[in-house]
XYZ file of C-alpha atoms in Angstrom:
709
model
C -8.855 -61.959 65.412
C -9.661 -65.229 63.612
C -11.666 -68.068 65.077
C -10.657 -71.719 64.554
C -13.248 -74.275 63.538
C -12.596 -78.003 63.011
C -13.650 -79.463 59.689
C -16.119 -82.283 59.152
C -18.259 -83.588 56.297
C -21.851 -84.121 55.224
C -24.299 -84.960 52.480
C -26.023 -82.384 50.329
C -29.665 -83.116 49.500
C -30.295 -83.123 45.767
C -32.375 -80.046 44.850
C -35.807 -80.889 43.493
C -35.835 -79.989 39.810
C -38.189 -77.329 38.562
C -40.170 -78.267 35.493
C -40.221 -75.635 32.803
C -43.030 -74.202 30.731
C -43.198 -73.677 27.062
C -41.902 -70.384 25.779
C -44.213 -70.520 22.802
C -45.730 -67.424 21.314
C -49.364 -66.650 20.630
C -51.779 -63.658 20.599
C -54.889 -62.196 22.356
C -55.372 -58.585 22.527
C -55.974 -54.941 23.871
C -56.039 -50.687 23.131
C -56.750 -47.204 20.887
C -55.588 -43.404 21.012
C -52.840 -41.449 18.891
C -49.581 -39.275 19.254
C -48.300 -36.354 21.449
C -47.572 -32.773 20.811
C -44.835 -32.302 18.139
C -41.911 -33.475 20.298
C -38.313 -33.000 19.131
C -35.787 -35.826 18.730
C -33.647 -36.980 21.635
C -29.885 -36.364 21.324
C -27.906 -39.446 20.294
C -25.721 -40.818 23.128
C -22.074 -41.818 22.734
C -21.355 -45.075 20.927
C -20.805 -47.931 23.409
C -18.494 -47.117 26.300
C -18.559 -49.177 29.481
C -20.333 -47.382 32.331
C -17.734 -47.567 35.060
C -17.951 -44.444 37.152
C -16.085 -46.064 40.019
C -13.321 -48.656 40.428
C -13.950 -52.364 40.715
C -14.410 -53.890 44.131
C -12.364 -56.883 45.108
C -8.668 -57.489 44.457
C -7.523 -59.431 41.447
C -3.826 -59.274 40.655
C -2.038 -61.550 38.235
C 0.113 -64.125 39.984
C 3.689 -64.833 39.133
C 3.730 -67.792 36.749
C 6.380 -70.461 36.960
C 6.690 -72.919 34.086
C 5.216 -76.401 34.311
C 4.928 -79.190 31.772
C 1.878 -79.199 29.522
C -0.366 -82.184 30.175
C -1.351 -84.544 27.442
C -4.965 -85.116 26.492
C -5.299 -87.369 29.540
C -3.365 -86.169 32.563
C -2.878 -88.554 35.485
C -1.981 -86.414 38.501
C -2.121 -89.178 41.077
C -2.456 -92.841 41.789
C -5.876 -94.401 41.707
C -6.682 -93.700 45.342
C -8.471 -90.928 47.168
C -5.689 -89.117 49.028
C -4.892 -86.359 46.538
C -6.261 -83.767 48.981
C -5.043 -82.910 52.489
C -4.716 -85.842 54.889
C -3.589 -84.120 58.106
C -6.020 -82.819 60.759
C -7.236 -79.364 59.752
C -8.644 -76.254 61.387
C -10.312 -73.463 59.518
C -9.587 -69.863 60.484
C -12.653 -67.776 59.810
C -13.085 -64.028 60.195
C -15.419 -63.108 63.079
C -18.091 -61.801 60.684
C -18.111 -64.980 58.611
C -21.501 -66.487 57.799
C -20.286 -69.906 58.963
C -21.308 -70.448 62.606
C -18.466 -71.193 65.030
C -20.852 -72.954 67.417
C -22.502 -75.326 67.612
C -20.090 -77.488 65.637
C -22.753 -80.105 64.898
C -26.300 -79.223 63.906
C -29.127 -81.684 64.365
C -31.146 -80.033 61.571
C -29.398 -78.881 58.393
C -29.652 -75.078 58.088
C -28.007 -73.739 54.971
C -28.672 -71.327 52.172
C -29.233 -72.052 48.491
C -26.287 -73.281 46.451
C -24.007 -70.544 45.098
C -23.662 -70.098 41.350
C -20.283 -71.786 40.817
C -17.934 -70.923 37.967
C -14.989 -72.982 36.798
C -11.769 -72.109 38.668
C -9.954 -70.739 35.635
C -10.277 -67.848 33.212
C -13.158 -67.561 30.710
C -12.328 -68.826 27.230
C -9.474 -71.062 28.444
C -9.381 -74.885 28.249
C -8.253 -76.958 31.240
C -8.243 -80.652 31.959
C -10.862 -81.882 34.431
C -11.364 -85.047 36.460
C -14.361 -86.796 37.838
C -15.000 -86.501 41.558
C -13.025 -88.071 44.388
C -13.023 -87.797 48.154
C -11.019 -85.640 50.537
C -10.103 -88.400 53.000
C -13.413 -87.912 54.774
C -14.641 -91.305 53.730
C -18.194 -90.087 53.126
C -18.545 -88.035 49.945
C -16.691 -87.582 46.704
C -16.424 -83.841 47.271
C -13.438 -82.778 45.164
C -12.528 -82.235 41.499
C -9.062 -81.785 39.979
C -8.538 -79.136 37.297
C -5.253 -78.960 35.397
C -3.961 -76.164 33.117
C -2.685 -77.021 29.636
C 0.251 -74.620 29.661
C 2.355 -72.461 31.960
C 0.665 -69.331 30.575
C -2.769 -69.861 32.107
C -2.162 -71.428 35.516
C -4.027 -68.785 37.525
C -6.641 -70.376 39.794
C -9.755 -68.261 40.317
C -12.467 -68.283 42.938
C -15.570 -70.171 41.835
C -17.970 -67.760 43.577
C -17.878 -64.546 45.604
C -17.158 -64.700 49.319
C -14.701 -64.108 52.171
C -11.272 -65.749 51.950
C -10.129 -67.843 54.925
C -7.086 -69.944 55.805
C -7.101 -73.702 56.476
C -4.257 -74.763 58.805
C -2.613 -78.048 59.638
C 0.483 -78.898 61.682
C 2.797 -78.390 58.691
C 1.240 -75.600 56.645
C -1.908 -73.978 55.276
C -4.030 -73.438 52.180
C -6.959 -71.178 51.236
C -10.737 -71.397 51.024
C -13.652 -69.043 50.400
C -16.791 -68.722 52.548
C -19.655 -67.982 50.126
C -22.388 -67.582 52.733
C -25.245 -69.855 53.713
C -22.771 -72.453 54.960
C -21.230 -72.995 51.506
C -17.450 -72.986 51.066
C -14.879 -73.865 48.432
C -11.256 -74.847 49.134
C -8.215 -74.804 46.842
C -5.344 -77.261 47.445
C -1.895 -77.630 45.779
C -1.610 -73.901 44.999
C 1.683 -72.099 44.613
C 1.746 -68.329 45.114
C -1.364 -68.679 47.283
C -2.508 -65.156 48.121
C -2.504 -65.112 51.899
C -3.013 -61.327 51.822
C -6.612 -62.019 50.784
C -7.471 -63.778 54.057
C -10.385 -61.962 55.696
C -11.219 -60.025 52.524
C -14.345 -60.212 50.394
C -13.544 -61.246 46.823
C -15.726 -61.530 43.774
C -16.153 -64.631 41.632
C -13.217 -65.024 39.269
C -10.627 -63.432 41.596
C -7.159 -64.984 41.280
C -6.377 -66.823 44.513
C -3.115 -68.523 43.487
C -1.439 -70.657 40.831
C -2.035 -74.330 40.025
C 0.806 -76.375 41.491
C 1.797 -79.581 43.261
C 2.363 -78.362 46.812
C 1.497 -80.535 49.833
C 1.163 -78.236 52.845
C -1.118 -80.692 54.657
C -0.329 -84.101 53.205
C -1.646 -86.078 50.267
C 0.049 -86.773 46.947
C 1.439 -84.194 44.497
C 0.226 -85.681 41.232
C 2.233 -85.759 38.018
C 1.590 -82.131 36.998
C 0.322 -78.819 38.306
C -3.372 -78.739 39.186
C -5.867 -77.418 41.708
C -7.777 -79.784 43.973
C -11.139 -78.012 44.373
C -13.375 -79.108 47.256
C -16.924 -77.998 48.063
C -18.086 -77.943 51.693
C -21.144 -76.983 53.679
C -20.485 -76.150 57.324
C -24.134 -76.401 58.343
C -24.542 -80.082 57.507
C -24.781 -82.575 60.369
C -22.123 -85.253 59.908
C -20.450 -87.880 62.088
C -18.142 -86.374 64.671
C -14.619 -85.786 63.432
C -15.532 -85.961 59.765
C -15.201 -83.048 57.393
C -18.168 -81.322 55.853
C -17.365 -82.013 52.202
C -20.441 -82.468 50.050
C -20.831 -84.608 46.977
C -19.986 -82.591 43.863
C -21.896 -84.985 41.643
C -24.885 -83.036 40.316
C -23.515 -79.591 41.211
C -23.337 -77.186 38.279
C -20.070 -75.395 37.493
C -20.375 -72.711 34.842
C -22.492 -74.323 32.104
C -21.545 -77.899 32.999
C -22.618 -80.535 35.512
C -20.521 -83.484 36.657
C -22.085 -86.874 37.377
C -20.123 -89.620 39.081
C -19.215 -92.856 37.393
C -17.534 -95.913 38.866
C -14.109 -95.294 40.366
C -12.466 -92.267 41.900
C -11.630 -89.436 39.459
C -14.072 -90.828 36.910
C -17.225 -89.037 35.826
C -19.256 -87.544 32.998
C -19.519 -83.809 32.336
C -22.651 -82.609 30.536
C -23.775 -79.205 29.282
C -27.094 -77.572 30.144
C -28.851 -79.467 27.362
C -27.648 -82.782 28.804
C -25.108 -83.501 26.049
C -21.896 -85.241 27.111
C -18.981 -82.850 26.645
C -16.302 -84.785 28.534
C -15.951 -88.301 29.912
C -13.323 -87.934 32.608
C -11.060 -90.805 33.567
C -8.741 -89.223 36.069
C -7.878 -85.804 34.567
C -8.988 -85.645 30.944
C -8.822 -82.822 28.436
C -10.812 -80.527 28.337
C -13.432 -78.087 29.570
C -13.607 -74.489 28.376
C -14.750 -71.843 30.842
C -17.660 -69.849 29.454
C -17.240 -66.176 28.647
C -20.801 -65.948 30.018
C -21.994 -63.575 27.315
C -25.699 -63.935 26.646
C -27.479 -64.063 23.285
C -27.981 -61.061 21.023
C -31.244 -59.349 20.153
C -34.139 -58.810 22.487
C -37.266 -56.906 23.300
C -38.633 -54.048 21.229
C -40.620 -52.397 24.044
C -38.814 -50.020 26.433
C -37.724 -51.548 29.741
C -35.463 -48.945 31.293
C -35.118 -50.685 34.661
C -34.360 -54.041 33.013
C -36.790 -56.092 35.099
C -38.389 -57.772 32.080
C -41.674 -55.866 32.404
C -42.072 -53.187 29.767
C -42.374 -49.626 31.020
C -46.016 -49.377 29.920
C -47.040 -52.316 32.111
C -44.601 -51.223 34.821
C -46.527 -47.955 35.265
C -48.827 -50.066 37.439
C -47.162 -51.266 40.654
C -47.099 -55.073 40.679
C -47.481 -57.249 43.788
C -46.621 -60.957 43.574
C -46.923 -61.855 47.274
C -49.573 -64.459 46.463
C -50.002 -65.880 49.965
C -49.641 -62.537 51.814
C -46.767 -63.695 54.023
C -44.558 -60.683 53.319
C -42.290 -62.578 50.924
C -42.639 -61.945 47.178
C -43.439 -64.962 45.045
C -42.746 -65.493 41.358
C -45.419 -65.092 38.692
C -44.605 -65.827 35.060
C -46.715 -65.839 31.920
C -45.686 -68.844 29.842
C -47.096 -70.491 26.775
C -49.924 -72.313 28.534
C -50.831 -69.638 31.041
C -49.745 -68.115 34.336
C -47.168 -70.036 36.366
C -46.322 -69.469 40.011
C -43.563 -70.401 42.459
C -43.598 -69.494 46.134
C -40.678 -67.634 47.689
C -39.631 -68.686 51.185
C -36.762 -66.261 51.731
C -34.189 -68.866 50.671
C -35.446 -70.057 47.306
C -38.453 -70.580 45.054
C -40.555 -73.719 45.071
C -41.176 -75.770 41.946
C -43.347 -74.022 39.421
C -47.090 -74.599 39.263
C -49.552 -73.812 36.487
C -51.629 -71.269 38.357
C -54.135 -70.621 35.570
C -54.676 -71.955 32.085
C -55.122 -68.472 30.623
C -53.175 -65.297 29.759
C -50.464 -67.361 27.990
C -49.021 -66.896 24.531
C -50.726 -70.034 23.270
C -54.013 -68.386 24.286
C -53.213 -65.384 22.093
C -51.735 -62.999 24.658
C -48.786 -60.980 23.406
C -46.525 -58.610 25.308
C -46.575 -56.119 22.435
C -50.374 -55.894 22.353
C -51.863 -57.207 25.609
C -50.527 -55.903 28.937
C -50.843 -58.244 31.899
C -50.361 -57.149 35.504
C -50.477 -58.727 38.951
C -52.019 -56.760 41.825
C -54.954 -56.865 44.248
C -58.033 -55.345 42.580
C -60.697 -56.925 44.796
C -59.428 -55.517 48.099
C -59.090 -58.899 49.816
C -55.289 -58.656 50.121
C -54.684 -61.345 47.502
C -52.971 -60.384 44.229
C -55.051 -60.934 41.083
C -54.199 -61.048 37.382
C -55.457 -58.130 35.297
C -55.217 -58.583 31.538
C -55.993 -56.058 28.813
C -57.126 -58.351 26.016
C -58.819 -57.935 22.663
C -62.387 -57.535 23.929
C -61.611 -55.622 27.108
C -60.233 -56.215 30.593
C -60.290 -59.655 32.203
C -59.517 -60.410 35.839
C -58.544 -63.712 37.435
C -58.873 -63.307 41.185
C -56.253 -64.745 43.491
C -56.958 -67.611 45.856
C -54.184 -66.834 48.318
C -52.352 -69.915 47.049
C -50.483 -70.940 43.932
C -53.544 -70.754 41.663
C -56.011 -68.167 40.382
C -59.741 -68.426 39.817
C -61.028 -68.546 36.260
C -60.667 -65.279 34.364
C -63.807 -63.201 33.970
C -64.542 -60.075 31.953
C -64.673 -56.990 34.164
C -65.249 -54.358 31.465
C -65.580 -54.441 27.675
C -63.338 -51.419 27.098
C -59.616 -50.639 26.888
C -58.976 -53.583 24.517
C -57.432 -53.824 21.077
C -60.906 -54.259 19.579
C -61.670 -50.749 20.846
C -58.452 -49.387 19.294
C -56.160 -49.253 22.328
C -52.521 -49.827 21.380
C -49.375 -50.440 23.419
C -46.896 -47.608 22.951
C -49.675 -45.117 22.165
C -52.263 -45.413 24.938
C -51.140 -45.924 28.498
C -53.371 -47.898 30.847
C -52.663 -47.772 34.571
C -54.462 -49.569 37.398
C -54.508 -47.288 40.461
C -57.005 -46.091 43.081
C -58.096 -42.589 41.975
C -61.344 -42.471 43.949
C -59.877 -43.113 47.412
C -62.057 -46.108 48.230
C -59.109 -48.504 48.546
C -59.808 -50.345 45.301
C -57.641 -49.680 42.205
C -59.450 -48.282 39.169
C -58.440 -48.182 35.513
C -56.994 -44.927 34.217
C -56.692 -45.009 30.436
C -54.930 -42.329 28.400
C -56.915 -42.663 25.178
C -57.369 -40.625 22.036
C -59.862 -38.098 23.380
C -58.218 -37.741 26.783
C -58.160 -39.595 30.087
C -60.809 -42.206 30.873
C -61.513 -43.687 34.305
C -63.361 -46.940 34.996
C -64.223 -47.190 38.689
C -63.687 -50.433 40.534
C -66.863 -51.818 42.094
C -65.068 -54.704 43.816
C -66.267 -57.268 41.299
C -66.037 -55.350 38.010
C -65.011 -52.060 36.458
C -67.796 -49.573 35.706
C -68.273 -48.095 32.268
C -65.426 -45.635 31.626
C -66.059 -41.919 32.112
C -64.004 -39.158 30.485
C -62.231 -37.359 33.342
C -60.047 -35.080 31.189
C -59.864 -33.956 27.564
C -56.111 -33.444 27.853
C -53.057 -35.760 27.757
C -54.705 -37.864 25.037
C -53.219 -39.006 21.759
C -55.457 -37.016 19.395
C -54.405 -33.564 18.229
C -57.328 -32.050 20.118
C -56.125 -33.716 23.349
C -52.503 -32.623 22.884
C -50.971 -35.440 20.853
C -49.575 -37.331 23.833
C -48.082 -40.737 22.927
C -46.863 -43.301 25.468
C -43.621 -43.993 23.573
C -42.607 -40.328 23.929
C -44.549 -38.849 26.822
C -44.652 -40.908 30.033
C -47.567 -40.197 32.373
C -47.917 -41.140 36.016
C -50.869 -41.167 38.412
C -49.597 -40.108 41.861
C -50.824 -37.945 44.731
C -48.917 -34.693 44.222
C -50.989 -32.538 46.596
C -51.223 -34.903 49.565
C -55.034 -34.936 49.685
C -55.196 -38.722 49.267
C -56.330 -38.551 45.626
C -53.790 -39.367 42.880
C -53.223 -36.652 40.276
C -51.889 -36.811 36.741
C -48.213 -36.044 36.065
C -47.245 -35.937 32.405
C -43.919 -35.345 30.668
C -44.855 -33.343 27.578
C -42.935 -31.364 24.994
C -42.349 -28.271 27.150
C -41.865 -29.919 30.541
C -43.853 -31.528 33.338
C -47.606 -30.941 33.585
C -49.873 -31.670 36.554
C -53.657 -32.147 36.474
C -55.216 -32.290 39.929
C -57.750 -34.921 40.915
C -61.058 -33.323 41.956
C -62.635 -36.604 43.032
C -64.806 -36.875 39.937
C -62.416 -35.630 37.269
C -59.024 -34.073 36.570
C -58.662 -30.284 36.554
C -57.013 -28.553 33.581
C -53.305 -29.340 33.487
C -50.707 -26.739 34.454
C -46.997 -26.550 33.636
C -45.285 -27.454 36.918
C -41.648 -27.530 35.722
C -40.305 -26.259 32.403
C -37.792 -29.112 32.268
C -37.688 -32.866 31.542
C -39.710 -32.488 28.307
C -39.046 -33.728 24.803
C -38.375 -30.120 23.784
C -35.357 -30.169 26.125
C -34.019 -33.357 24.535
C -35.371 -35.899 27.008
C -36.041 -39.334 25.522
C -37.762 -42.356 27.024
C -34.955 -44.890 26.610
C -31.777 -42.986 27.466
C -33.246 -40.539 29.965
C -35.743 -42.336 32.214
C -37.881 -40.097 34.436
C -39.677 -41.308 37.532
C -42.156 -39.773 39.956
C -41.493 -41.095 43.466
C -40.718 -39.950 46.985
C -36.933 -39.859 46.853
C -36.224 -37.580 49.844
C -38.508 -39.371 52.318
C -40.800 -36.438 53.159
C -43.960 -38.206 51.960
C -44.344 -36.059 48.834
C -43.555 -37.446 45.358
C -40.557 -35.958 43.564
C -39.314 -36.094 39.984
C -36.121 -38.110 39.544
C -34.533 -38.048 36.099
C -31.421 -39.520 34.473
C -29.945 -36.730 32.372
C -26.865 -36.608 30.164
C -24.769 -35.341 33.087
C -26.173 -37.276 36.007
C -29.349 -37.540 38.050
C -31.609 -34.534 38.602
C -34.246 -34.266 41.328
C -37.162 -31.818 41.406
C -38.598 -32.055 44.903
C -42.308 -32.161 45.484
C -43.691 -29.065 47.229
C -47.214 -30.275 47.937
C -48.609 -28.150 45.139
C -46.115 -28.942 42.393
C -42.376 -29.388 41.984
C -39.354 -27.217 42.746
C -36.631 -26.498 40.216
C -34.382 -29.513 39.540
C -31.128 -30.006 41.443
C -28.326 -32.399 40.481
C -28.026 -35.132 43.123
C -25.139 -36.999 41.448
C -23.023 -36.616 38.330
C -22.950 -40.390 37.760
C -25.321 -42.637 35.736
C -25.688 -40.137 32.843
C -25.239 -40.616 29.099
C -22.221 -38.289 28.802
C -18.774 -39.875 29.000
C -17.973 -37.915 32.159
C -21.078 -39.393 33.791
C -20.293 -42.985 32.809
C -21.780 -43.263 29.292
C -24.885 -45.086 30.468
C -27.086 -46.089 27.530
C -30.690 -47.016 28.178
C -30.884 -50.005 25.853
C -27.783 -51.581 27.438
C -27.405 -50.334 31.017
C -30.498 -50.560 33.184
C -30.973 -48.176 36.122
C -33.529 -48.511 38.873
C -34.316 -47.450 42.459
C -34.575 -49.607 45.579
C -33.693 -49.399 49.263
C -30.666 -51.676 49.366
C -29.307 -50.721 52.807
C -32.562 -50.685 54.784
C -32.591 -47.013 55.803
C -35.997 -46.333 54.241
C -34.655 -44.255 51.348
C -34.561 -45.334 47.708
C -31.043 -45.772 46.320
C -29.822 -45.982 42.719
C -28.907 -49.429 41.424
C -27.244 -49.425 38.009
C -26.414 -52.512 35.970
C -23.286 -51.534 34.058
C -21.420 -53.496 31.423
C -19.408 -55.678 33.792
C -20.648 -54.932 37.310
C -23.478 -53.528 39.399
C -23.169 -50.067 40.932
C -25.024 -48.502 43.855
C -25.305 -44.860 44.913
C -26.823 -44.576 48.378
C -29.489 -41.968 49.028
C -28.388 -39.377 51.605
C -31.734 -37.594 51.710
C -30.589 -34.559 49.737
C -28.102 -36.156 47.344
C -26.769 -39.524 46.232
C -23.418 -40.762 47.516
C -20.593 -41.992 45.291
C -21.307 -44.678 42.728
C -19.620 -47.793 44.106
C -19.372 -51.410 42.948
C -21.566 -53.737 44.992
C -20.951 -56.848 42.857
C -19.130 -57.774 39.674
C -22.101 -59.929 38.727
C -25.267 -59.054 36.741
C -23.519 -56.746 34.244
C -24.956 -56.434 30.747
C -22.084 -58.297 29.059
C -23.173 -61.444 30.876
C -26.822 -60.545 31.428
C -28.079 -59.582 27.999
C -30.801 -56.910 28.140
C -33.992 -58.173 26.574
C -33.107 -61.771 27.452
C -32.069 -61.872 31.096
C -34.191 -59.585 33.304
C -32.899 -58.312 36.639
C -35.045 -56.760 39.343
C -34.168 -55.352 42.758
C -36.608 -56.402 45.483
C -36.443 -57.569 49.105
C -36.885 -61.342 48.833
C -36.009 -62.370 52.400
C -37.890 -59.752 54.440
C -34.812 -58.159 56.033
C -35.661 -54.653 54.815
C -32.904 -54.593 52.193
C -33.600 -55.015 48.485
C -31.787 -57.871 46.744
C -31.016 -58.680 43.096
C -33.219 -61.267 41.371
C -31.894 -62.306 37.966
C -33.546 -64.551 35.392
C -30.456 -66.102 33.859
C -29.754 -68.717 31.252
C -30.165 -71.633 33.637
C -32.814 -70.313 36.011
C -33.293 -67.736 38.739
C -30.281 -66.348 40.584
C -30.465 -64.171 43.701
C -27.786 -62.039 45.349
C -28.789 -60.899 48.834
C -27.891 -57.433 50.062
C -25.744 -57.153 53.173
C -26.352 -53.407 53.402
C -22.934 -52.623 51.940
C -22.700 -55.033 48.993
C -24.564 -57.832 47.235
C -23.490 -61.312 48.315
C -22.654 -64.282 46.143
C -25.245 -65.131 43.501
C -27.138 -68.276 44.468
C -29.482 -70.650 42.658
C -33.105 -70.097 43.719
C -34.768 -71.997 40.862
C -33.625 -74.071 37.897
C -36.640 -72.944 35.862
C -37.803 -69.701 34.242
C -34.505 -69.192 32.329
C -33.998 -68.546 28.622
C -32.133 -71.764 27.839
C -34.256 -74.704 26.712
C -33.031 -76.648 29.756
C -34.632 -73.983 31.993
C -37.880 -73.662 30.059
C -37.039 -71.489 27.059
C -38.568 -68.330 28.551
C -38.399 -65.157 26.456
C -38.804 -61.571 27.646
C -40.770 -60.542 24.572
C -43.331 -63.310 25.071
C -43.182 -64.378 28.704
C -43.146 -61.644 31.372
C -41.803 -62.841 34.734
C -42.006 -60.862 37.945
C -40.904 -60.953 41.567
C -42.424 -57.797 43.021
C -43.623 -56.504 46.354
């Protein structure tokens, strides 16, 4: 059953721009110890297949194309008035589960979500004519743009963002629109071959919805050639009674371009992200080219197997960026000048603030030498910055707001001046004493050192174990080959050591004042069995929900789980045959296809989220296995989101219990909220913190950015 909703119009507030920090590089340093026990090389994965273990979600068939004349360099589809769009009274038929409220019809306070990430309504790599903006007979806003194909071969009109297709009716016909969520909608007029079978269905961005034409199902003028009249609406805006809810398209970004109005209907200026004029439209003028949306090449040299932009060595410490302790993760980024912050409110990020004039690249801090982390080390509930510099460890305590107090030295150890090196010597900040304050656990040359947290400093390090160190005498363990975790294996409240060595997984129990001699817990997952850091990530986490940490590992043929027993780990069992490096498992390669774990459906169990070449896959956790690998969105794939340039993390940003995707794209921060069964349309949460110069010129290898909780 579909519900009818009258249309009306409104005004979209201009988003406040986010200023962007320098992405400059610099250096200030940290660590010392040396290599692990004679490990053997990891098997080379297959060349570069696309990881697509399951079919694409969302229909996209090619429409039947009927010939139409090719427009000249300046196409004039209509007279110089504003009645190109529908002129008859309209009702919108929305599915019952649509995000657009049926009642009340008029809201006294605007309530809408962040703007979707809009694409151009035609195929990537193709040139179409484009107009400036004009109105849709609402008499309030210039809320429509005309796009015209150049030939009969590329007339397919595509959805500008993901959403649910609906039908717009009038007394003489109908046309189609898409509800993107948060009140945002797009509508497509003049289409031939409009795909009415899509009504009520969820479609991804770029789905063919019809063919550019000159049809007039609800009035208006046909224009001189085939085109699509694209309108943007927001149902949550309060507008005069009887008016439609079209919003001004001036200033809204489509693909990599933004239109700004100029005098006269259909006239406007299109600019790229750098602000350069790419098209001055007078009526419909040739041409704009839809981006293929492929990011830059090259990237980070440090391993980042989950693709969140934080290298695996720094990621061994759990980050927390909820700066104001309101249950919503904020954004913390290390730029050229220091640490920047932006508050999350569940619907977007505020403008960036310089939270501290320290820990930036211009101050000498480098990702490859000086790990920086964000977590509460004082025990006051406020996240602090912990930096492993040249002379030791510095801490800038949090204020509970957007700033941090001045950095102060907490211990003159664990720094580069003392020989500690990233990729050789792991340093993890975790509570090993059970007093509620995280300590430093450093895997050095001679073994494992612990510096207790006093609440205002770290005590002088004590040697807690002569094993799992980088020297030959300590076993030759090296961070780049032998990951080590500090987790409570036994359930006594004290974290133990779990190390992936040459022969398998070793555990060293925490005695309260040291670590007992390590024992071989599982003769699997070691370098001697062909396990490598990049292609075969291994995690230690509670995956079955029984409160005991398990080993979860991405093998060549799928995902293996060795359940925690309370005294060690059971033999591994295959939980899914997807997400592995073998072709039969999807050909997932660690330096291209990131894989991570998060609870995306709110059932309390960690699921697999895999960023494939062209789409994002999810395998839900059933408690004793993972379900089928299914497509949750065709966004955030590695062909558009270049690893090493465009980090993606999976974290609950709106406090609904379901983890969402946060992506640092070219033009800023994009978020796709989880519905529990898919990820919704990507939306703009910030126009800063992106890699393009227009968004601040942020670089993964110099400027870590995190949204964590």
